[in-house]
Amino acid sequence: MSPLQVHVDGIGLWSPQLADFAALRALLDGATVAPPAARPAAALLPSNERRRAPESVLLAIEVAGQAVAMSRHQAVSLVSIFASAHGDQTITDYMCSTLARQPDALSPTRFHNSVHNAPAGYWSIATGCHAASTSVCAQQASFGAALLEAVSQLLAAQAPVLLVCSDTGAGPPLCEVTGCSQSFGSALVLAPHAGPSSRARLNVQLRRGHTISELPEPLAGWRAGNASASALPLLTLLARGSGSCTVAANGRNDLQIDMESIA
Amino acid sequence: MPLPMTPLAITAYTASSALGCGLAAQLDGLRAAHSSLRPNDFSSAPLDCWIGRVDGVEACTLPTNLTAWTCRNNQLAWLGLQQDGFTDRVATARARYGADRIALLLGTSTASIGATEEAYRRLDPDGGFADDMLRPAIHAPHSLTAFAATALALEGPSLTVSTACSSSAKVFASAARMLQLGLIDAAVVGGVDSLCDSVLFGFNALELVSADRCRPFDAARDGISIGEAAGFALLERVEQAPRAPRLIGYGESSDAHHMSTPHPDGLGAELALHEALARAGVDASRVDYINLHGTASQKNDAVEAALVNRCFPASTRASSTKGFTGHTLGAAGIVEAAIVLLAIEHGLIPGNLGSECADPDCGPSFAWRNERQPVSVALSNSFGFGGNNACLAFARGEVAA
């Protein structure tokens, strides 16, 4: 299979340590980076929605908003792919505890926020976007599998897409089985052709194997504590300007990504 | 609007619902106009409603090498995979193309959350999961697809789509794109959702569950009946099987309106419909049958009836089959795709079971009882929370000379 070529027009990132992609660059350059506020700002959400939305939604909207702003594409026209390995674990914990204790006390709002596509729903409402939107997962390979889906959507439609991959942390007992203890989210706006905002060209190839790129600390530890942080090898490449990396696409295959800088 | 797509052959398919396991059980239930709904005998605490429960799920034992995956959702998936020779058809495709050239794309709304609920019902005294529940793979929404990849020995792209009740319709669109790009040579698509407290008490909290059998498009409809189901289909290029029924179009859209109620004018639903028709290269008048989302919720059915009235002539027949199976949530897309394929294969328009007194807003397209007529082109609508809409278009394959 020949490589699939796409362009990166926008990048969003948020973790408890990093407010955005610029902060990742600074961190990789050895600078001391001030952490962001405890909750992602998610400024694109109307204020009443921002108060009501669960943290998983705030995180996804925050990174999506950053990536779209950097890309200078119109959010209203972007097809979107939202990935998360575990969805909103705080809500899962609430629902399972409530169902075990007093099932008829379940909150209707928290139930409708429990769907895996809650971030996609809030995003489409906030941006007035009627384009197709999907919400996906693939355990530890959620980022790579969603990237492949995003590339496939982009090439099939020859139109830009928004890819978001984010997970929020959980406490016990859930984190014992999810292994997801801290938040991490990132987003990319990908386009079929180079445009004025394009920063990098990616050649993406699905190949057999399981060689996942190494990461420097503290990034390696973040990846161990959050499946969505498996985007970090690519985010690191984007911060450094060029090179190659691999991310898991599923249990058996990797995505080999070769990057050239455009800017 | 998108350009027409290259149609794809559906070389094998299967469905299991409360009507029974396998296609023959679905067809028999449809022909007999038999509702499979029963009073709720599932939830961990009493809840006055009707459910579509698949018999035999608890008794289904996974093979020894797969026992770590045991939970209701994966047992139902396994039961579903054993029907209609489906696993054999996948094995044939695997031998032809190679395991890494076949994608596995499955939809589910809640996957095996039922297992996580169970773990919380019997936590250890220290507050942790009991030893037998310390199985990370079943406490993740990818549980179904990861299990099915192992069970079917597939090694190609593997993805779970979880967009609530449109999930297992959207997997057809993902498969079509991957085939179009040459990323794969075939795809197993489908979906499984199983009964669990989360959905029973969750939809109940939203006041969307009827205390009676659901009555789609009835003037007095008052909510859904939740069901469970498993279904799968194998998609290949048409040259492989010119006579097999075909996927000829798909449409996807977002309402951008509300998390749990549809757009009042059906804006998103209509966008998905027109996209599906454009990809299929047919206009609405050529559609013989539409399997509607028709959940029996007040708003969904009002919006969807208006959509049918304004977009289709009376010759296009329309019905919801939720009265047969219940609303199988993330599995609804694949179960209703299978019903549409049965309609094409057998010339059967399933009647809109459950409605005694038709909503006067339903136009002449509605098939209130079973009808017999050839079906060449048919659609299936699937709409989910978050305003996520999908519409699939299917057609008869090449007719034998």
XYZ file of C-alpha atoms in Angstrom:
664
model
C 0.000 0.000 0.000
C 1.381 3.408 -0.883
C 1.426 5.980 1.913
C -1.642 8.133 2.495
C -0.748 11.785 2.411
C -2.410 14.417 4.586
C -1.545 17.874 5.880
C -1.671 19.149 9.445
C -3.327 22.568 9.572
C -4.042 22.866 13.291
C -2.948 21.284 16.585
C -4.629 21.375 19.997
C -3.348 19.879 23.243
C -4.282 19.949 26.913
C -3.068 18.076 29.982
C -2.844 19.081 33.633
C 0.750 20.166 32.855
C 0.334 21.767 29.430
C -2.182 24.371 28.323
C -1.615 23.956 24.594
C 0.721 22.843 21.823
C 3.047 25.821 22.377
C 3.553 24.602 25.947
C 4.605 21.165 24.666
C 7.150 22.829 22.373
C 8.491 24.854 25.286
C 8.689 21.751 27.478
C 10.620 19.862 24.787
C 12.968 22.850 24.502
C 13.738 22.435 28.188
C 11.757 25.416 29.463
C 9.756 25.407 32.681
C 6.107 25.530 31.742
C 3.354 26.906 33.962
C 0.426 24.473 34.259
C -3.024 25.576 33.052
C -6.088 26.109 35.270
C -7.485 22.905 36.756
C -10.412 22.698 34.317
C -10.028 23.124 30.555
C -11.541 26.468 29.544
C -13.517 25.139 26.546
C -14.233 28.727 25.550
C -16.240 27.664 22.508
C -19.053 26.365 24.688
C -21.791 28.812 25.676
C -21.359 29.622 29.383
C -24.447 27.724 30.542
C -23.265 24.599 28.678
C -19.764 25.057 30.099
C -21.131 24.940 33.634
C -23.173 21.803 32.944
C -20.757 19.893 30.734
C -18.720 17.064 32.228
C -14.933 17.307 32.247
C -14.572 14.869 29.347
C -16.571 17.279 27.191
C -14.593 20.341 28.362
C -11.318 18.602 27.522
C -12.419 17.504 24.040
C -13.914 20.915 23.212
C -10.812 22.713 24.515
C -8.372 20.834 22.273
C -10.776 20.853 19.306
C -11.197 24.618 19.660
C -7.420 25.162 19.803
C -6.793 23.064 16.686
C -9.559 24.707 14.670
C -8.428 28.209 15.680
C -4.854 27.438 14.596
C -6.041 25.922 11.302
C -8.193 28.928 10.357
C -10.765 26.521 8.914
C -14.404 27.109 9.776
C -15.584 24.713 12.507
C -19.049 24.728 10.935
C -17.824 22.853 7.859
C -15.527 20.240 9.404
C -16.315 16.549 9.509
C -15.251 15.341 12.969
C -13.855 12.183 14.532
C -13.875 12.069 18.344
C -11.915 9.259 19.988
C -11.654 8.244 23.613
C -10.468 4.931 25.025
C -12.751 5.091 28.055
C -15.312 7.836 27.600
C -16.206 9.783 30.716
C -14.979 7.631 33.604
C -16.343 9.999 36.238
C -19.821 9.439 34.820
C -19.231 5.687 34.479
C -18.229 5.624 38.151
C -21.284 7.686 39.135
C -23.668 5.542 37.069
C -22.330 2.190 38.245
C -22.308 3.302 41.909
C -25.824 4.722 41.673
C -27.142 1.655 39.852
C -25.642 -0.577 42.548
C -27.281 1.465 45.327
C -30.465 3.060 44.109
C -31.019 2.609 40.378
C -34.163 4.739 40.160
C -32.159 7.740 41.445
C -30.090 7.925 38.242
C -29.728 11.472 36.919
C -31.177 11.875 33.403
C -28.606 14.544 32.509
C -25.685 12.416 33.571
C -27.158 9.515 31.603
C -27.348 11.499 28.379
C -23.850 12.832 29.038
C -22.647 9.231 29.406
C -22.882 8.419 25.698
C -19.510 8.042 24.021
C -20.469 10.738 21.524
C -21.311 13.372 24.160
C -18.262 15.530 23.235
C -19.229 15.296 19.544
C -22.787 16.292 20.387
C -21.744 19.341 22.428
C -19.223 20.307 19.724
C -21.765 20.162 16.899
C -24.274 22.167 18.941
C -21.691 24.813 19.952
C -20.373 25.252 16.411
C -23.662 24.757 14.528
C -21.948 22.056 12.494
C -24.246 19.686 10.584
C -21.417 17.709 8.980
C -20.887 14.019 9.678
C -19.389 13.230 13.056
C -18.253 9.928 14.468
C -17.131 8.823 17.924
C -14.800 5.894 18.191
C -12.474 3.884 20.407
C -9.898 1.128 20.154
C -8.516 0.716 23.684
C -4.780 1.561 23.818
C -4.782 2.087 20.053
C -7.606 4.648 20.102
C -5.470 7.474 18.716
C -3.930 5.456 15.878
C -7.196 3.771 14.891
C -8.999 7.141 14.946
C -6.209 8.735 12.893
C -6.669 6.021 10.272
C -10.429 6.677 10.270
C -9.784 10.431 9.978
C -7.363 9.984 7.086
C -9.821 7.666 5.386
C -12.687 10.177 5.775
C -10.501 13.040 4.569
C -9.253 11.204 1.466
C -12.679 9.781 0.590
C -14.326 13.218 0.762
C -11.261 15.291 -0.228
C -12.169 17.699 2.554
C -10.557 18.708 5.870
C -11.462 16.868 9.068
C -11.143 17.444 12.796
C -9.643 14.596 14.829
C -9.925 14.725 18.631
C -8.554 12.077 20.996
C -9.002 12.615 24.720
C -9.484 10.808 27.997
C -10.022 12.121 31.490
C -8.571 10.408 34.548
C -10.435 8.348 37.095
C -9.975 7.324 40.688
C -10.444 3.847 42.159
C -11.956 1.414 41.656
C -12.325 2.192 37.933
C -8.715 3.242 37.297
C -7.581 -0.184 38.481
C -9.013 -1.647 35.276
C -8.701 1.310 32.889
C -5.205 2.342 33.930
C -6.212 5.900 33.102
C -5.239 8.142 35.971
C -4.642 11.574 34.452
C -6.241 13.658 31.719
C -4.769 14.099 28.278
C -6.297 15.343 25.055
C -5.106 16.411 21.649
C -6.698 17.438 18.378
C -5.562 17.825 14.793
C -7.163 19.557 11.846
C -6.089 17.547 8.818
C -6.479 18.604 5.198
C -6.025 16.819 1.870
C -4.028 19.634 0.250
C -1.423 22.072 1.522
C -2.977 25.437 2.367
C -1.897 28.706 3.963
C -2.186 27.197 7.468
C -0.496 23.883 6.720
C 2.425 23.196 9.055
C 3.423 19.687 8.103
C 2.831 16.952 5.570
C 2.289 13.425 6.883
C 2.780 10.214 4.943
C 0.824 7.585 6.819
C 1.183 3.875 6.247
C -0.552 0.961 7.935
C 1.963 -1.803 8.486
C 2.271 -5.011 10.403
C 4.211 -4.758 13.607
C 4.274 -3.367 17.047
C 7.130 -0.921 17.410
C 5.867 2.049 19.280
C 8.088 5.131 19.309
C 9.933 5.851 22.511
C 9.241 9.064 24.361
C 11.326 11.139 26.762
C 10.064 11.640 30.336
C 7.746 13.035 31.508
C 5.884 12.196 28.295
C 6.448 8.430 28.533
C 4.811 8.410 31.954
C 1.811 10.339 30.646
C 1.350 7.762 27.895
C 1.410 4.999 30.496
C -1.314 6.811 32.449
C -3.641 7.688 29.581
C -4.390 5.852 26.324
C -5.061 9.124 24.492
C -1.509 10.240 25.219
C -0.408 7.680 22.628
C -0.706 10.674 20.277
C 2.470 12.062 21.876
C 5.005 10.602 19.415
C 3.267 12.465 16.580
C 2.751 15.620 18.664
C 6.448 15.536 19.544
C 7.384 15.252 15.869
C 5.133 18.198 15.064
C 6.823 20.210 17.812
C 10.314 19.325 16.584
C 9.660 19.879 12.881
C 10.361 16.615 11.079
C 11.085 12.917 11.425
C 9.211 9.637 11.700
C 7.250 7.844 14.372
C 4.929 4.913 14.879
C 1.675 4.708 16.802
C -0.417 1.579 17.409
C -3.356 1.228 15.001
C -4.701 -1.968 16.567
C -3.367 -5.058 18.295
C -1.429 -6.200 15.227
C -0.594 -3.109 13.217
C 1.132 0.224 13.541
C 0.776 3.431 11.637
C 4.144 4.512 10.341
C 4.092 8.311 10.075
C 6.771 10.198 8.137
C 6.596 13.936 8.562
C 8.009 16.876 6.618
C 7.680 20.432 7.789
C 5.961 22.894 5.447
C 6.187 26.198 7.318
C -23.818 16.614 -2.291
C -21.409 13.680 -2.669
C -20.835 11.851 -5.945
C -22.298 8.358 -6.409
C -20.276 5.641 -4.663
C -19.090 2.331 -6.041
C -21.637 -0.167 -4.690
C -20.399 -2.953 -2.397
C -21.580 -6.550 -2.206
C -23.003 -7.837 1.072
C -21.776 -11.386 0.735
C -22.987 -12.601 4.120
C -25.128 -11.211 6.903
C -26.850 -12.339 10.064
C -28.938 -10.945 12.899
C -30.096 -12.169 16.292
C -32.673 -10.314 18.343
C -35.502 -11.092 20.722
C -37.226 -12.593 17.658
C -34.646 -15.377 17.850
C -31.166 -16.167 16.623
C -30.362 -15.993 12.941
C -32.094 -14.728 9.820
C -34.772 -17.442 9.656
C -36.007 -16.416 13.105
C -36.122 -12.749 12.059
C -38.015 -13.612 8.868
C -40.472 -15.914 10.661
C -41.158 -13.241 13.267
C -41.689 -10.581 10.615
C -44.005 -12.814 8.561
C -46.046 -13.782 11.600
C -46.255 -10.133 12.767
C -45.031 -11.432 16.082
C -43.784 -9.092 18.777
C -40.958 -10.563 20.805
C -41.323 -8.069 23.641
C -41.922 -9.374 27.158
C -42.469 -7.820 30.601
C -39.129 -6.752 32.064
C -37.527 -9.711 33.786
C -33.967 -8.435 33.485
C -33.054 -5.365 35.534
C -31.342 -5.763 38.912
C -34.215 -3.834 40.540
C -37.848 -3.811 39.398
C -38.727 -1.497 36.513
C -42.164 -1.558 34.975
C -41.567 -1.821 31.228
C -41.297 -4.282 28.333
C -38.016 -5.504 26.915
C -36.681 -7.352 23.895
C -34.535 -10.025 25.533
C -32.605 -12.646 23.580
C -33.152 -16.131 24.986
C -30.122 -18.244 25.716
C -27.498 -15.520 26.162
C -26.622 -16.529 29.738
C -26.305 -20.170 28.721
C -23.912 -19.366 25.884
C -20.419 -20.540 26.814
C -17.408 -19.021 25.122
C -14.668 -21.376 23.899
C -11.867 -22.007 26.399
C -9.414 -19.635 24.728
C -11.966 -16.802 24.946
C -13.343 -17.267 28.470
C -11.593 -14.131 29.766
C -13.981 -12.161 27.509
C -17.105 -13.587 29.146
C -19.837 -11.024 29.807
C -23.386 -10.665 28.489
C -22.444 -8.461 25.539
C -19.687 -10.766 24.308
C -21.845 -13.852 24.884
C -24.524 -12.254 22.716
C -21.860 -11.369 20.134
C -20.646 -14.977 20.092
C -24.196 -16.302 19.790
C -24.752 -13.916 16.878
C -21.529 -14.883 15.121
C -22.503 -18.589 15.147
C -25.673 -18.005 13.090
C -26.184 -18.372 9.337
C -22.688 -19.770 8.803
C -21.283 -16.302 9.310
C -17.947 -17.317 10.862
C -17.379 -19.750 7.969
C -17.972 -16.960 5.467
C -15.447 -14.808 7.308
C -12.970 -17.709 7.310
C -13.356 -18.004 3.524
C -12.724 -14.290 3.110
C -9.723 -14.529 5.426
C -8.265 -17.311 3.287
C -8.890 -15.291 0.116
C -7.601 -11.877 1.203
C -5.456 -12.472 4.293
C -6.457 -11.603 7.859
C -4.759 -8.194 7.679
C -6.775 -7.107 4.608
C -10.137 -7.397 6.362
C -11.329 -4.567 8.614
C -13.486 -5.166 11.658
C -15.782 -2.204 12.327
C -18.424 -2.686 14.994
C -20.939 -0.373 16.589
C -22.114 -0.433 20.177
C -23.655 2.062 22.512
C -22.690 0.582 25.868
C -20.515 -2.456 24.974
C -20.003 -4.528 28.132
C -20.867 -1.821 30.670
C -23.138 -4.474 32.208
C -19.981 -6.195 33.465
C -18.756 -2.949 35.054
C -22.174 -2.525 36.697
C -21.857 -6.042 38.086
C -18.358 -5.301 39.409
C -19.769 -2.287 41.307
C -22.632 -4.364 42.725
C -20.169 -6.710 44.391
C -17.058 -4.712 45.212
C -14.542 -6.219 47.619
C -14.647 -4.948 51.219
C -11.642 -2.739 50.346
C -13.688 -1.045 47.622
C -11.889 -2.665 44.669
C -13.193 -4.982 41.945
C -13.560 -8.645 42.883
C -10.788 -10.811 41.441
C -12.998 -12.344 38.741
C -13.941 -8.839 37.554
C -10.342 -7.622 37.266
C -10.434 -8.048 33.499
C -9.512 -4.669 31.976
C -10.531 -5.642 28.438
C -14.229 -6.043 29.306
C -14.400 -2.703 31.155
C -13.614 -0.685 28.026
C -15.997 0.386 25.258
C -13.759 -1.432 22.722
C -14.513 -4.766 24.475
C -16.879 -6.000 21.749
C -14.583 -5.306 18.815
C -11.450 -6.591 20.534
C -13.321 -9.777 21.437
C -14.688 -10.223 17.918
C -11.229 -9.611 16.387
C -9.888 -12.478 18.476
C -12.894 -14.717 17.831
C -12.750 -14.149 14.051
C -8.903 -14.052 13.867
C -8.995 -10.762 11.975
C -5.890 -8.582 11.915
C -6.832 -5.606 9.744
C -8.002 -2.158 10.857
C -10.214 -2.523 13.902
C -12.458 0.188 15.294
C -15.464 0.590 17.564
C -17.989 3.224 16.545
C -20.038 4.470 19.479
C -22.471 7.163 18.432
C -25.371 5.877 20.516
C -28.231 4.524 18.383
C -26.637 5.213 14.986
C -23.453 3.252 15.831
C -23.914 0.089 13.791
C -25.248 1.979 10.767
C -22.190 4.215 10.599
C -19.799 1.251 10.408
C -21.050 0.622 6.849
C -19.859 4.121 5.900
C -16.420 3.576 7.459
C -16.076 0.265 5.639
C -17.094 1.812 2.302
C -14.426 4.525 2.647
C -11.666 2.056 3.565
C -12.584 -0.149 0.606
C -12.716 2.876 -1.695
C -9.162 3.811 -0.677
C -7.866 0.269 -1.101
C -6.869 0.080 2.564
C -8.688 -3.238 2.779
C -10.289 -5.875 0.526
C -13.233 -6.734 2.758
C -14.853 -5.609 5.979
C -16.825 -7.274 8.727
C -19.284 -4.693 10.027
C -22.018 -4.978 12.611
C -22.876 -4.251 16.169
C -24.003 -5.656 19.494
C -25.769 -4.070 22.427
C -27.110 -6.016 25.370
C -29.576 -5.253 28.124
C -28.053 -3.559 31.166
C -29.189 -1.354 34.033
C -27.485 1.715 32.548
C -29.829 1.911 29.587
C -32.966 0.628 31.302
C -32.748 3.067 34.223
C -31.089 5.780 32.104
C -33.820 5.987 29.471
C -36.353 5.610 32.282
C -34.834 8.656 34.028
C -35.301 10.602 30.782
C -38.973 9.492 30.793
C -38.496 7.863 27.411
C -39.490 4.291 28.387
C -43.058 3.096 27.905
C -44.716 1.017 30.614
C -46.341 -0.982 27.767
C -45.104 -2.539 24.548
C -43.738 0.265 22.387
C -46.161 1.639 19.780
C -44.159 3.316 17.003
C -46.118 6.002 15.097
C -49.250 5.372 17.163
C -51.299 8.419 18.141
C -50.945 7.373 21.796
C -47.290 6.260 21.705
C -45.536 6.956 24.972
C -41.983 5.718 24.751
C -39.532 3.043 23.763
C -39.084 -0.606 24.693
C -35.412 -1.440 25.060
C -34.073 -4.529 23.366
C -30.770 -6.266 22.732
C -29.343 -7.699 19.542
C -26.284 -8.765 17.587
C -25.776 -8.514 13.851
C -22.937 -8.728 11.362
C -22.345 -8.326 7.644
C -19.439 -9.061 5.326
C -18.741 -6.422 2.679
C -16.681 -7.131 -0.431
C -16.317 -5.648 -3.884
C -19.243 -6.304 -6.231
C -17.082 -8.274 -8.697
C -16.723 -10.957 -6.022
C -20.465 -11.560 -5.881
C -22.508 -9.722 -8.533
C -25.773 -11.313 -7.386
C -25.382 -10.459 -3.711
C -27.435 -7.557 -2.354
C -25.567 -4.278 -2.267
C -24.787 -1.298 -0.129
C -25.329 1.538 -2.606
C -25.253 4.623 -0.403
C -24.754 6.104 3.020
C -25.383 9.486 4.555
C -24.230 10.911 7.878
C -25.025 14.206 9.585
C -25.334 16.060 12.867
C -28.467 17.827 14.132
C -26.437 20.436 16.071
C -29.565 20.924 18.136
C -29.816 19.036 21.449
C -28.159 16.111 23.254
C -31.266 13.982 23.667
C -34.029 15.345 21.446
C -34.060 15.443 17.645
C -34.050 18.608 15.571
C -37.729 19.671 15.410
C -37.625 20.018 11.606
C -35.649 16.826 11.047
C -32.825 18.877 9.558
C -30.052 16.371 10.288
C -32.179 13.371 9.330
C -32.997 14.969 5.984
C -29.340 15.828 5.302
C -28.347 12.197 5.922
C -31.180 10.996 3.687
C -30.242 13.242 0.763
C -26.578 12.297 1.109
C -27.465 8.596 1.014
C -29.651 9.089 -2.069
C -26.911 11.113 -3.797
C -24.299 8.414 -3.143
C -26.774 5.795 -4.344
C -27.461 7.836 -7.479
C -31.227 7.343 -7.117
C -34.024 9.767 -6.365
C -36.606 9.297 -3.655
C -39.257 7.975 -6.043
C -37.114 4.881 -6.723
C -37.091 3.856 -3.069
C -39.423 0.908 -2.456
C -39.069 0.644 1.303
C -37.693 2.639 4.243
C -37.051 0.989 7.557
C -37.591 3.941 9.880
C -35.815 4.666 13.134
C -39.349 4.840 14.653
C -38.516 4.415 18.326
C -42.039 5.212 19.581
C -40.755 8.277 21.381
C -43.098 11.225 20.919
C -40.589 13.464 19.172
C -38.579 11.033 17.047
C -41.676 9.646 15.386
C -43.254 13.062 14.773
C -40.099 14.350 13.086
C -39.563 11.179 11.063
C -43.195 10.923 9.881
C -42.966 14.494 8.611
C -39.722 13.611 6.809
C -41.376 10.660 5.039
C -44.409 12.780 4.118
C -42.374 15.545 2.528
C -39.708 13.462 0.769
C -41.422 10.323 -0.568
C -44.380 9.374 -2.767
C -47.019 6.924 -1.482
C -45.394 4.161 -3.532
C -42.455 4.228 -1.120
C -43.489 2.042 1.807
C -42.290 2.902 5.292
C -42.404 1.223 8.694
C -40.615 0.894 12.002
C -39.761 -2.619 13.151
C -39.045 -1.620 16.765
C -42.397 -3.220 17.675
C -40.899 -6.600 16.696
C -37.495 -6.316 18.374
C -37.599 -3.356 20.736
C -35.070 -0.569 20.340
C -31.741 -2.374 20.263
C -29.828 0.931 20.593
C -26.319 0.611 19.151
C -27.301 -2.630 17.404
C -30.386 -1.102 15.750
C -28.466 -0.095 12.627
C -27.254 -3.605 11.802
C -30.476 -5.384 12.832
C -32.544 -3.072 10.667
C -30.034 -3.329 7.805
C -30.572 -7.105 8.021
C -34.363 -6.599 7.977
C -34.020 -4.407 4.882
C -31.881 -7.085 3.199
C -34.553 -9.691 4.061
C -37.175 -7.348 2.600
C -35.171 -7.200 -0.643
C -34.537 -10.938 -0.719
C -38.110 -12.023 0.082
C -40.259 -9.181 -1.257
C -41.669 -8.532 2.198
C -42.500 -5.088 3.562
C -42.741 -5.570 7.331
C -45.778 -3.861 8.823
C -45.383 -1.218 11.508
C -46.136 -3.611 14.367
C -47.450 -2.199 17.650
C -49.560 0.668 16.420
C -53.294 0.249 16.978
C -54.366 3.758 16.176
C -52.131 5.445 13.615
C -50.885 8.932 14.314
C -52.917 11.087 11.876
C -49.690 12.852 10.909
C -48.453 9.681 9.219
C -49.016 9.876 5.468
C -49.932 7.255 2.845
C -46.426 5.712 2.738
C -46.879 3.961 6.074
C -47.237 0.191 5.855
C -49.326 -0.625 8.916
C -49.493 -4.329 8.094
C -47.172 -6.669 6.201
C -47.249 -6.177 2.435
C -45.826 -8.337 -0.328
C -44.125 -6.580 -3.210
C -40.741 -6.653 -4.916
C -38.169 -4.446 -3.177
C -35.257 -3.280 -5.331
C -34.052 -0.223 -3.427
C -34.492 0.266 0.317
C -33.250 2.605 3.035
C -32.636 2.283 6.752
C -32.661 5.269 9.112
C -30.732 5.312 12.389
C -30.589 8.340 14.674
C -28.722 8.686 17.944
C -28.331 10.910 20.987
C -26.117 13.889 20.394
C -28.067 14.448 17.162
C -26.093 11.829 15.270
C -27.857 10.630 12.107
C -27.169 7.914 9.560
C -29.091 6.677 6.550
C -28.080 3.576 4.559
C -29.219 2.651 1.039
C -29.332 -0.964 -0.140
C -30.278 -2.561 -3.452
C -30.916 -5.932 -5.005
C -27.887 -7.488 -6.721
C -27.668 -8.406 -10.379
C -30.619 -10.606 -11.292
C -29.751 -14.020 -12.756
C -30.137 -14.144 -16.537
